PDB file of C-alpha atoms in Angstrom:
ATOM      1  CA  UNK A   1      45.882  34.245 -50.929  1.00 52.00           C
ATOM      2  CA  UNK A   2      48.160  31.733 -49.466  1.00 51.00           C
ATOM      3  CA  UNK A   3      46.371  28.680 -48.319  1.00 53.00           C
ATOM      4  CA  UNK A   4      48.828  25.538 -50.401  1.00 56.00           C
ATOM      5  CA  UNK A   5      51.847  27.220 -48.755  1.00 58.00           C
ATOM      6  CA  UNK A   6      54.955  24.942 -49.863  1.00 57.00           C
ATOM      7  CA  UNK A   7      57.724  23.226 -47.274  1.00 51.00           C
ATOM      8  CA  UNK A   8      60.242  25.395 -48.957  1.00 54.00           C
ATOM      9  CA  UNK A   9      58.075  28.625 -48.789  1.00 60.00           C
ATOM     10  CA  UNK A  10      60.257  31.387 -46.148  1.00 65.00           C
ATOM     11  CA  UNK A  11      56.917  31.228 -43.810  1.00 67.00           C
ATOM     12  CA  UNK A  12      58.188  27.955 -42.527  1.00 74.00           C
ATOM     13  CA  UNK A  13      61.160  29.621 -40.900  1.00 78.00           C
ATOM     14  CA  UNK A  14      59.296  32.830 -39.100  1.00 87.00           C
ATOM     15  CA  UNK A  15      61.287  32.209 -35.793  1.00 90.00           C
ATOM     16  CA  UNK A  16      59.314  31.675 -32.010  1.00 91.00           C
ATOM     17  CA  UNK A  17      59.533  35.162 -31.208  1.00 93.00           C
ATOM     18  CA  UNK A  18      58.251  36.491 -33.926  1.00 94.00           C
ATOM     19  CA  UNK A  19      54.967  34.353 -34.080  1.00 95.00           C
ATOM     20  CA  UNK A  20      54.418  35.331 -30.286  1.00 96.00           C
ATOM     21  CA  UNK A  21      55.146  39.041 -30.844  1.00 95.00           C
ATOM     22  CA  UNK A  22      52.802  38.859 -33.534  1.00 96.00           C
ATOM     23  CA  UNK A  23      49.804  36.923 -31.538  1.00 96.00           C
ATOM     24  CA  UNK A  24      50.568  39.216 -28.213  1.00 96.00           C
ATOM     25  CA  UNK A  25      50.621  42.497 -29.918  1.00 95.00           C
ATOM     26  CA  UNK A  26      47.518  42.105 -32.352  1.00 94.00           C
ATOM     27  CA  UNK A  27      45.404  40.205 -29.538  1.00 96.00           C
ATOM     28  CA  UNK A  28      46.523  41.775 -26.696  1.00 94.00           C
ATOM     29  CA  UNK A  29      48.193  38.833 -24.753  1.00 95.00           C
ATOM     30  CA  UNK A  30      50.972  38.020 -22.879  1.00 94.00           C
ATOM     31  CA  UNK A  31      51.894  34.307 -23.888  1.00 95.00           C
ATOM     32  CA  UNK A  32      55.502  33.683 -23.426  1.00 94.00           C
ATOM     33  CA  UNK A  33      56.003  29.964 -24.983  1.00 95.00           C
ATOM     34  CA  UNK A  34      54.351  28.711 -28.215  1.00 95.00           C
ATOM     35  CA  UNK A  35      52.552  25.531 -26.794  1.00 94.00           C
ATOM     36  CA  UNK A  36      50.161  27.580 -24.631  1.00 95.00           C
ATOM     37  CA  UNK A  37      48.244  28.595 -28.012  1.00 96.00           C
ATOM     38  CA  UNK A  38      47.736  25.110 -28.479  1.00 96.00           C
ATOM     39  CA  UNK A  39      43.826  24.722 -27.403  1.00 97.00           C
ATOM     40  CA  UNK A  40      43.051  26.448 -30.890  1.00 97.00           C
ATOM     41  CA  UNK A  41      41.067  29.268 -29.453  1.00 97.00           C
ATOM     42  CA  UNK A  42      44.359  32.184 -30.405  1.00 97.00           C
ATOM     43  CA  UNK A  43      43.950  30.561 -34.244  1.00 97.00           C
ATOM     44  CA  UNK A  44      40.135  31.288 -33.923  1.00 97.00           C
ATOM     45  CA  UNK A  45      40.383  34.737 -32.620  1.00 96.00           C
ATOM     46  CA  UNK A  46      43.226  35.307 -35.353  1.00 96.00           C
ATOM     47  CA  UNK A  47      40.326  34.278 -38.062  1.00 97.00           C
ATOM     48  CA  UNK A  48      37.998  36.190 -36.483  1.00 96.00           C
ATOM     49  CA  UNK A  49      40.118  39.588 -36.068  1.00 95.00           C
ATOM     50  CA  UNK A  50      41.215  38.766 -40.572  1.00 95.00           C
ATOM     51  CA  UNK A  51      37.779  38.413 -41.235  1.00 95.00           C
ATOM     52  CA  UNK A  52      35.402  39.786 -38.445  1.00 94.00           C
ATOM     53  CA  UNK A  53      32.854  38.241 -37.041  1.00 92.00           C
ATOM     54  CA  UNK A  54      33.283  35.351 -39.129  1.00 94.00           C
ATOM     55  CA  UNK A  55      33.895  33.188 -35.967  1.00 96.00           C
ATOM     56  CA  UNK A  56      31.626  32.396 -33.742  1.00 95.00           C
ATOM     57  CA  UNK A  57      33.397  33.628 -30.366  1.00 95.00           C
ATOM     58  CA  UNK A  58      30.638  32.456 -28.258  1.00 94.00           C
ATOM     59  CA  UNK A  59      31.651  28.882 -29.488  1.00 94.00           C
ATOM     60  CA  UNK A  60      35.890  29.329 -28.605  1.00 96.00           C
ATOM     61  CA  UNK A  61      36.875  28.110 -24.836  1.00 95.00           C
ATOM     62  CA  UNK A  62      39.710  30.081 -24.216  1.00 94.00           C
ATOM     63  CA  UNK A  63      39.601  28.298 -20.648  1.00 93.00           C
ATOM     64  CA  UNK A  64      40.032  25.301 -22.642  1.00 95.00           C
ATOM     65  CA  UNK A  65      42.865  22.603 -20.922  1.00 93.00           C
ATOM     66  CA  UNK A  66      42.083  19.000 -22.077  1.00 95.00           C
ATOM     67  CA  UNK A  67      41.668  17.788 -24.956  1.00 95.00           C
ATOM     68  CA  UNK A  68      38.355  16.966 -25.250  1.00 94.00           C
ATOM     69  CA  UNK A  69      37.664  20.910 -25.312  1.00 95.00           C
ATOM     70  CA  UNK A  70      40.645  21.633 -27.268  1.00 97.00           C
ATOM     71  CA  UNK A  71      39.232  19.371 -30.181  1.00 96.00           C
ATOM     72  CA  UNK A  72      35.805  21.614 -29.558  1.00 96.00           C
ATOM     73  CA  UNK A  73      38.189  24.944 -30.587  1.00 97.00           C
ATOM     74  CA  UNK A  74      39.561  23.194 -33.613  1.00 97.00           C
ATOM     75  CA  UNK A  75      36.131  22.149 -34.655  1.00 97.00           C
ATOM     76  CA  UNK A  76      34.948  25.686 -34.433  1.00 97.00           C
ATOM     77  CA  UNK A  77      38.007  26.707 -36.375  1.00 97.00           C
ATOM     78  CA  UNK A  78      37.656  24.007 -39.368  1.00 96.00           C
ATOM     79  CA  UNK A  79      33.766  24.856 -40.114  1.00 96.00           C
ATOM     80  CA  UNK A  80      35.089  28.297 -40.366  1.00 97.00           C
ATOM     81  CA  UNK A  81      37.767  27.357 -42.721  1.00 96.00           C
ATOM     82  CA  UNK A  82      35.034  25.423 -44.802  1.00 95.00           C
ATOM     83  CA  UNK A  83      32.729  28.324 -44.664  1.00 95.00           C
ATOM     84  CA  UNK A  84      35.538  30.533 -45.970  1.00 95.00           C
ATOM     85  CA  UNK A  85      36.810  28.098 -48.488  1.00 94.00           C
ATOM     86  CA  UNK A  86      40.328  28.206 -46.340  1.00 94.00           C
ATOM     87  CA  UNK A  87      42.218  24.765 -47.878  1.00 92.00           C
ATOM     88  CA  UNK A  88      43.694  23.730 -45.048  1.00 91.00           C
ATOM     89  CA  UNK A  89      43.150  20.423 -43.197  1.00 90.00           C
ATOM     90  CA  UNK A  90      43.966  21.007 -39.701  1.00 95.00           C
ATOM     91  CA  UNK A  91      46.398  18.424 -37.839  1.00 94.00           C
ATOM     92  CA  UNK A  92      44.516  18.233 -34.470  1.00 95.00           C
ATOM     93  CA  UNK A  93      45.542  15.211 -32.956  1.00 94.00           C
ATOM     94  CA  UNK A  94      48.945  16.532 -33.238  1.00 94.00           C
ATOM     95  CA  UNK A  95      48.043  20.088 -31.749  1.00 96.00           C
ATOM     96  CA  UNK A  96      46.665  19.208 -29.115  1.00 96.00           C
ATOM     97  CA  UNK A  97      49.026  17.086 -27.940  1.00 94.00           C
ATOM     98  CA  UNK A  98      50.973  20.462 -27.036  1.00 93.00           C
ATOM     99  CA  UNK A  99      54.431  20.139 -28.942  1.00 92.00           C
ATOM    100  CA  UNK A 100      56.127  23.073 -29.767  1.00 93.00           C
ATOM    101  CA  UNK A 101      57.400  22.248 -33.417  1.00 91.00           C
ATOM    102  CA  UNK A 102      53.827  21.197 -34.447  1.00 93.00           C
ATOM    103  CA  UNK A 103      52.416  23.711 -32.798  1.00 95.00           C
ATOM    104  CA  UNK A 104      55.072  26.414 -34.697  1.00 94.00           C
ATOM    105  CA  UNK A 105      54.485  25.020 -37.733  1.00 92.00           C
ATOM    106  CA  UNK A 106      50.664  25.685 -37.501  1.00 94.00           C
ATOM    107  CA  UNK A 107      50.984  29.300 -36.452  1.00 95.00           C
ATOM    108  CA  UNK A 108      53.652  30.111 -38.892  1.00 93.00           C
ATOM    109  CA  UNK A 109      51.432  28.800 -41.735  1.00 94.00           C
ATOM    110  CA  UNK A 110      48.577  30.697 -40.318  1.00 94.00           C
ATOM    111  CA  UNK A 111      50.743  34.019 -40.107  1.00 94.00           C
ATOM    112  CA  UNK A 112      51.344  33.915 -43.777  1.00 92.00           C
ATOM    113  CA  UNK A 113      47.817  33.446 -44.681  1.00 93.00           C
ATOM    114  CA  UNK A 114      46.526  36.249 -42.390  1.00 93.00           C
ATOM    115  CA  UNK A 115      49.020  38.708 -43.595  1.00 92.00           C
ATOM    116  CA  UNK A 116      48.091  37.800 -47.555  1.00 90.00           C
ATOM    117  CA  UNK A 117      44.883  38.984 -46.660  1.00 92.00           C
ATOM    118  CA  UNK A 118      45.411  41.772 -44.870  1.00 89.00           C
ATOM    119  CA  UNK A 119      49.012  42.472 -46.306  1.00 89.00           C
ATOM    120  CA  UNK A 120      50.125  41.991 -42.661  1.00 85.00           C
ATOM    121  CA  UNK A 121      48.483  45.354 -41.386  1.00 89.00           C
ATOM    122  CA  UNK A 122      46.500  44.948 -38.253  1.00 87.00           C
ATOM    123  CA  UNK A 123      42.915  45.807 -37.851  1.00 88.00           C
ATOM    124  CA  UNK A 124      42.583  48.961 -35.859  1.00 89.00           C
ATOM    125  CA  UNK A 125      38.768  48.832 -35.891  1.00 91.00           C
ATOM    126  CA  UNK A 126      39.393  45.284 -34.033  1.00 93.00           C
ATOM    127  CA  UNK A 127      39.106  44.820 -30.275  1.00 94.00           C
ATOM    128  CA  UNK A 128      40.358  41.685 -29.242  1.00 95.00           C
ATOM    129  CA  UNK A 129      39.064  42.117 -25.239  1.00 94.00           C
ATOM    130  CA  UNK A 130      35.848  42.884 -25.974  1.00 92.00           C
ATOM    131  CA  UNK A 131      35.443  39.695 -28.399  1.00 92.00           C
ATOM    132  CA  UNK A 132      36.459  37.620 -26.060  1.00 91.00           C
ATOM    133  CA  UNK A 133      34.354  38.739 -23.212  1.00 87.00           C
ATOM    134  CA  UNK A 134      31.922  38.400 -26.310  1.00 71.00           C
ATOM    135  CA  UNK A 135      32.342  34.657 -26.607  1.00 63.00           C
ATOM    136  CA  UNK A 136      31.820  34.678 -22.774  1.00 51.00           C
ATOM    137  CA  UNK A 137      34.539  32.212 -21.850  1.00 51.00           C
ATOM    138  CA  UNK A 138      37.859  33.919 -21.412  1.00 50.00           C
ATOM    139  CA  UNK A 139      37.523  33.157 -17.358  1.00 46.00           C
ATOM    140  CA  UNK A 140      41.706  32.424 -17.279  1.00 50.00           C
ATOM    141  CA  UNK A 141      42.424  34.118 -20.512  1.00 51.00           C
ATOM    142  CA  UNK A 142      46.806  34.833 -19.816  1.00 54.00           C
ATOM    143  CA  UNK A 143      47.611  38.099 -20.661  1.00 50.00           C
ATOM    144  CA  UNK A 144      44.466  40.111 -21.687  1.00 49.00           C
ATOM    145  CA  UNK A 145      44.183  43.615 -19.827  1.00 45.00           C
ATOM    146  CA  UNK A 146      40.991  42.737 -17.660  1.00 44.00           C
ATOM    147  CA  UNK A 147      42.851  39.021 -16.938  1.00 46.00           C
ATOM    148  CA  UNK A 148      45.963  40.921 -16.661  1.00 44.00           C
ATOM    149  CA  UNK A 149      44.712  42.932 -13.530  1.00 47.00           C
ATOM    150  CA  UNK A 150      42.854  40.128 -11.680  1.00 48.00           C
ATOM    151  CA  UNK A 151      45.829  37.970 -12.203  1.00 44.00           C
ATOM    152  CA  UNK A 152      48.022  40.288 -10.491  1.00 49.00           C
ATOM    153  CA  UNK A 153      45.489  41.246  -8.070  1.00 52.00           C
ATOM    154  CA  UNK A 154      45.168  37.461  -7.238  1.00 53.00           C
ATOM    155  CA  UNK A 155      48.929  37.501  -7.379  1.00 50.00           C
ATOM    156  CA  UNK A 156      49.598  39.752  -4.582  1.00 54.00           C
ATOM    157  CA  UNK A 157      46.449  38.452  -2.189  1.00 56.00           C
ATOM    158  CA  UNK A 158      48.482  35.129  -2.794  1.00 56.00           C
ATOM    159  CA  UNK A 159      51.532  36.548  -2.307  1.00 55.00           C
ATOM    160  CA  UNK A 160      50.664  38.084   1.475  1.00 55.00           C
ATOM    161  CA  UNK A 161      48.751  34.709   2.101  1.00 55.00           C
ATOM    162  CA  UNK A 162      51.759  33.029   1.755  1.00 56.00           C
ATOM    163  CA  UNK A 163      53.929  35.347   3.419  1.00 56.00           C
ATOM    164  CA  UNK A 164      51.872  34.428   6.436  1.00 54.00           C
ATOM    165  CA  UNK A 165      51.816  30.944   6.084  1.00 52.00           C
ATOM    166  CA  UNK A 166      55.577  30.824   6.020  1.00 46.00           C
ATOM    167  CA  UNK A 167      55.788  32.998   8.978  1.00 54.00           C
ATOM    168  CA  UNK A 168      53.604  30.111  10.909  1.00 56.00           C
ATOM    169  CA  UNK A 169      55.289  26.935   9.063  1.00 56.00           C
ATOM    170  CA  UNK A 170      59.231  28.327   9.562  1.00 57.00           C
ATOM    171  CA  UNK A 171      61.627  27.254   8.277  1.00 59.00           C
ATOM    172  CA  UNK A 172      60.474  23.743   6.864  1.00 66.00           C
ATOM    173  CA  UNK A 173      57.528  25.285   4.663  1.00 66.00           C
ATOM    174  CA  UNK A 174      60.432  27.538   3.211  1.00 71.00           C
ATOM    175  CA  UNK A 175      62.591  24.550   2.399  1.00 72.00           C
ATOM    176  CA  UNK A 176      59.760  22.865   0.825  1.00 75.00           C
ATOM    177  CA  UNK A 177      59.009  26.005  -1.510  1.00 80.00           C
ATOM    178  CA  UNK A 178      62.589  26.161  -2.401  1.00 81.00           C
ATOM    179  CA  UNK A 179      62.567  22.698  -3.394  1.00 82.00           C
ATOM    180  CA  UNK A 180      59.370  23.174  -5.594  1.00 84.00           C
ATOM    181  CA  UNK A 181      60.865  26.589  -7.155  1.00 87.00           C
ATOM    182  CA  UNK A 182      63.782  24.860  -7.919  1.00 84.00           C
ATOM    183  CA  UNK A 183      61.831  21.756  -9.837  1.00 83.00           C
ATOM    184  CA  UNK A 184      60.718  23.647 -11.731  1.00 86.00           C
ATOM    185  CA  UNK A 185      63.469  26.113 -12.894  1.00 84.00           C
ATOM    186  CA  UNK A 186      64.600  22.800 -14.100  1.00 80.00           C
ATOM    187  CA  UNK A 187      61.671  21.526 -15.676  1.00 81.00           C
ATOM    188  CA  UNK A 188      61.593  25.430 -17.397  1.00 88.00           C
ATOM    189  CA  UNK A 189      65.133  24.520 -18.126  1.00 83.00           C
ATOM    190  CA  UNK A 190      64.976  21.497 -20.027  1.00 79.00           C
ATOM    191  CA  UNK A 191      61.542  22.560 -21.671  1.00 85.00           C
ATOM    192  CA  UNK A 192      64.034  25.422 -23.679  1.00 79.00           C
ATOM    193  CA  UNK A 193      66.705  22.879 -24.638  1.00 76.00           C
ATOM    194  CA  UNK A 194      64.118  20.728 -26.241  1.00 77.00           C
ATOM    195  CA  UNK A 195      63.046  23.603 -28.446  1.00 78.00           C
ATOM    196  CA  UNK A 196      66.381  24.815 -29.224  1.00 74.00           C
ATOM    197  CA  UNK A 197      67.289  21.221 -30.378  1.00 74.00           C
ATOM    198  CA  UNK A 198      64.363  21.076 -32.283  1.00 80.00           C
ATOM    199  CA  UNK A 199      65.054  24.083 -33.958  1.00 78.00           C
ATOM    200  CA  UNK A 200      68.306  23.444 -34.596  1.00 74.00           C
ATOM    201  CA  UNK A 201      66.920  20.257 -36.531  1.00 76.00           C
ATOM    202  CA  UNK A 202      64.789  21.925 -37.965  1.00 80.00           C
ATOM    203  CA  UNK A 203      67.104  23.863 -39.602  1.00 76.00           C
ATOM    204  CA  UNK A 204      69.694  21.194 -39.890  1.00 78.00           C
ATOM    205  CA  UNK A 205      67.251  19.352 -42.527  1.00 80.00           C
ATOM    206  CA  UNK A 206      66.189  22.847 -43.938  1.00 78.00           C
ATOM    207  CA  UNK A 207      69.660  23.361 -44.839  1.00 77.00           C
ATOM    208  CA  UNK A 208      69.819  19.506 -46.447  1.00 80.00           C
ATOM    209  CA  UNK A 209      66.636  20.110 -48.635  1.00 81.00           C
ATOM    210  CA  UNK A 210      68.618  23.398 -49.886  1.00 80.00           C
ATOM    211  CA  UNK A 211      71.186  22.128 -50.956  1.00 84.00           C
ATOM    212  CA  UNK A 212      69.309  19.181 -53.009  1.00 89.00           C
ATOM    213  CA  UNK A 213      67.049  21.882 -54.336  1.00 81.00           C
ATOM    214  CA  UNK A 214      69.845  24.516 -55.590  1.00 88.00           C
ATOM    215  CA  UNK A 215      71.293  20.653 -56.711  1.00 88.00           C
ATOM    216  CA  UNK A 216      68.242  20.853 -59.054  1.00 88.00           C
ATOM    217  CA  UNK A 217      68.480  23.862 -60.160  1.00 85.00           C
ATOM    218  CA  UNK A 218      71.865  23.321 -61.727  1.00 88.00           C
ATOM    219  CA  UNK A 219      71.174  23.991 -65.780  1.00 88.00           C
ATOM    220  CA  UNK A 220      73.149  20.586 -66.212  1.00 88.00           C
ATOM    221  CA  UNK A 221      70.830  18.478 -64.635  1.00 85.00           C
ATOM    222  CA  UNK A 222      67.479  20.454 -63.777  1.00 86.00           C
ATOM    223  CA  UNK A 223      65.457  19.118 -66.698  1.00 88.00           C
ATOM    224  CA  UNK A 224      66.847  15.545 -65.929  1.00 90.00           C
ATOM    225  CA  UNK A 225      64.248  13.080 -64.757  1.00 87.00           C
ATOM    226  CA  UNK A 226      65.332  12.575 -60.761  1.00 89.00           C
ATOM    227  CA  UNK A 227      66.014  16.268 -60.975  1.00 88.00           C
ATOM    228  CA  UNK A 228      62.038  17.127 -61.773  1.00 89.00           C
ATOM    229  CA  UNK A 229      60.893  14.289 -59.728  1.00 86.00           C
ATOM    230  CA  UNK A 230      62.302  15.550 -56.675  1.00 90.00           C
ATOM    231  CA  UNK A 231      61.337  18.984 -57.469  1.00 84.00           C
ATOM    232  CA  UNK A 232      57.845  17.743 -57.555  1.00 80.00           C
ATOM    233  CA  UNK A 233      58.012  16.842 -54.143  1.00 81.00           C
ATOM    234  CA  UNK A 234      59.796  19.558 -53.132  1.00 79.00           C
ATOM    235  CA  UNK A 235      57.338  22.312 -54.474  1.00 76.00           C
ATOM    236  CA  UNK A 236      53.977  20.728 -53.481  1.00 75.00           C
ATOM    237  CA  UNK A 237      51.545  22.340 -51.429  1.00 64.00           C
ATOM    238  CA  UNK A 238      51.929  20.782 -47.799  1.00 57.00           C
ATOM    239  CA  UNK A 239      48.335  19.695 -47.718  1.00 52.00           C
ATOM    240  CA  UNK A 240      48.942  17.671 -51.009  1.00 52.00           C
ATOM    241  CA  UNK A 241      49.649  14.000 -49.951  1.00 58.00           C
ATOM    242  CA  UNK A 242      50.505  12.618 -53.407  1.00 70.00           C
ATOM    243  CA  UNK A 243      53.213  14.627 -54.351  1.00 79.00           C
ATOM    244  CA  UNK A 244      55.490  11.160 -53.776  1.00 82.00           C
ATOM    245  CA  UNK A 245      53.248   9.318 -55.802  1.00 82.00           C
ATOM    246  CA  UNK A 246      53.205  12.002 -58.553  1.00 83.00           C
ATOM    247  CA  UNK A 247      56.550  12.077 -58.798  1.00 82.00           C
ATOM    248  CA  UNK A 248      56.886   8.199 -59.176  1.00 86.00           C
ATOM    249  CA  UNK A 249      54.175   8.226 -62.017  1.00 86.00           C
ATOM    250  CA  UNK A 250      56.405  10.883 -63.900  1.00 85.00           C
ATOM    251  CA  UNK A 251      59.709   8.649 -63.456  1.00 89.00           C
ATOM    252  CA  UNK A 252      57.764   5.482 -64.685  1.00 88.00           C
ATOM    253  CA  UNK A 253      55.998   7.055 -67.599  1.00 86.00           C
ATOM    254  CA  UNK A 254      59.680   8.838 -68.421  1.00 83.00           C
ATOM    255  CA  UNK A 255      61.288   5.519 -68.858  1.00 87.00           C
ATOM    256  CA  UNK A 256      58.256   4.427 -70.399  1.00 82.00           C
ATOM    257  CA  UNK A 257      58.293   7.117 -73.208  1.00 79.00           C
ATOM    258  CA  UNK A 258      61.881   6.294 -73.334  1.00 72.00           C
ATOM    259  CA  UNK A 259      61.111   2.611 -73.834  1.00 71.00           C
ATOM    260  CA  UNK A 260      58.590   2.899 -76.383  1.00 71.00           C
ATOM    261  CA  UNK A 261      60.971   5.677 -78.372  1.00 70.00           C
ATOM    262  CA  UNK A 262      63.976   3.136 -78.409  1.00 67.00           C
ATOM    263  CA  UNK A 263      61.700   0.775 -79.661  1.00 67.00           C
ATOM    264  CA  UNK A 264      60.619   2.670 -82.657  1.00 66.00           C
ATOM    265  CA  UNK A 265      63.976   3.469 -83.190  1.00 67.00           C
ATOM    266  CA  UNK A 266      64.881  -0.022 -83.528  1.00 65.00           C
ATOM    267  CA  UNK A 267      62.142  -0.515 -85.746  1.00 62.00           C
TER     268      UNK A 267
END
């Protein structure tokens, strides 16, 4: 099973779409942007539906908006890994800050592990609703059938509400709306380039680390020293901090070998 999954490894470069078609269709939610799993509690219910019952639903906030009870999720989510021998340290301080890219990367690594369990087939026998209601916090839950209904049912009592406070307010309170809807358009806007420029760096440095890997890989130099070095740091597991300091142990105790060899030579 893939828990070590390497920078280079193709799971790194499952696009946005596919990570939220993937969430949405196996846990029956409608989440439209990747930073609104960030809370933890979709990673713990994605746990729960590989190995079931394993997580303790009654424990997962789905309601969950600072970060205080985001950091409760991840908790939840890290005891399971421990109790499942999962090797993964999980980045929360990062998470739960909300960005997209670290936020990607998490789900994208947790994709690959799910499906090399369950070879990426989803668990019929598996009811994602009725866990939730299960776990007894899934109050403002977006997207799950139940939610789905009050939502819109909310939606439309809103809606005529405010139809009839814009008949009374004229023309000002429709002004004032228009200004708010058109804040944030923008903010929606701007929130999309930022994640297509990070995307596009993402790949931008993807396609840099290719190229000095295939570099490697060139039978004239792949067995030179640099060459192995750098595939040493290029290969390791992502949860593997030394990988830099590995690879400067091999280049010092290459020239060392080579040292000691020259010497003997000489002698």
């Amino acid at each position: 099973m893939a828990t070590n999954i390497g920078m280079m490894d193709s799971a790194y470069f499952v696009g946005r779409n596919e990570i939220l078609t993937w969430i949405n269709n196996r846990l029956q939610l409608n989440l439209s942007r990747i930073e609104e799993a960030a809370s933890g509690a979709v990673q713990c219910q994605m746990i729960d539906m590989t190995y079931p019952g394993a997580v303790p639903m009654h424990k997962v906030n789905f309601d969950a908006k600072t970060e205080y009870d985001m950091i409760q999720n991840y908790k939840v989510l890290q005891e399971v890994f421990n109790k499942l021998k999962i090797d993964k340290h999980i980045e929360v301080n990062r998470l739960v800050k909300g960005r997209p890219l670290d936020n990607l990367e998490f789900l994208q690594w947790l994709k690959r592990y799910c499906d090399s369990v369950n070879g990426g087939i989803m668990n019929e026998n598996y009811d994602p609703v009725e866990r939730r209601l299960k776990g007894g916090k899934e109050k403002n839950l977006k997207g799950s059938h139940k939610s789905s209904k009050s939502l819109q049912a909310n939606s439309l009592h809103n809606s005529a509400s405010g139809d009839a406070a814009v008949s009374k307010q004229g023309k000002t309170g429709v002004g004032a709306a228009s200004s708010e809807v058109r804040a944030l358009s923008k903010e929606i806007t701007d929130l999309k380039l930022s994640v297509d420029l990070l995307e596009k760096e993402r790949d931008f440095y993807f396609a840099k680390l290719r190229d000095i890997e295939i570099l490697c890989q060139t039978p004239e130099v792949e067995n030179h020293m640099m060459a192995v070095a750098i595939k040493k740091i290029l290969y390791a597991a992502d949860a593997k901090e030394s990988a830099l300091e590995e690879a400067q142990e091999y280049i010092s105790q290459f020239i060392d070998d080579g040292e000691t060899e020259e010497e003997a030579n000489d002698d």
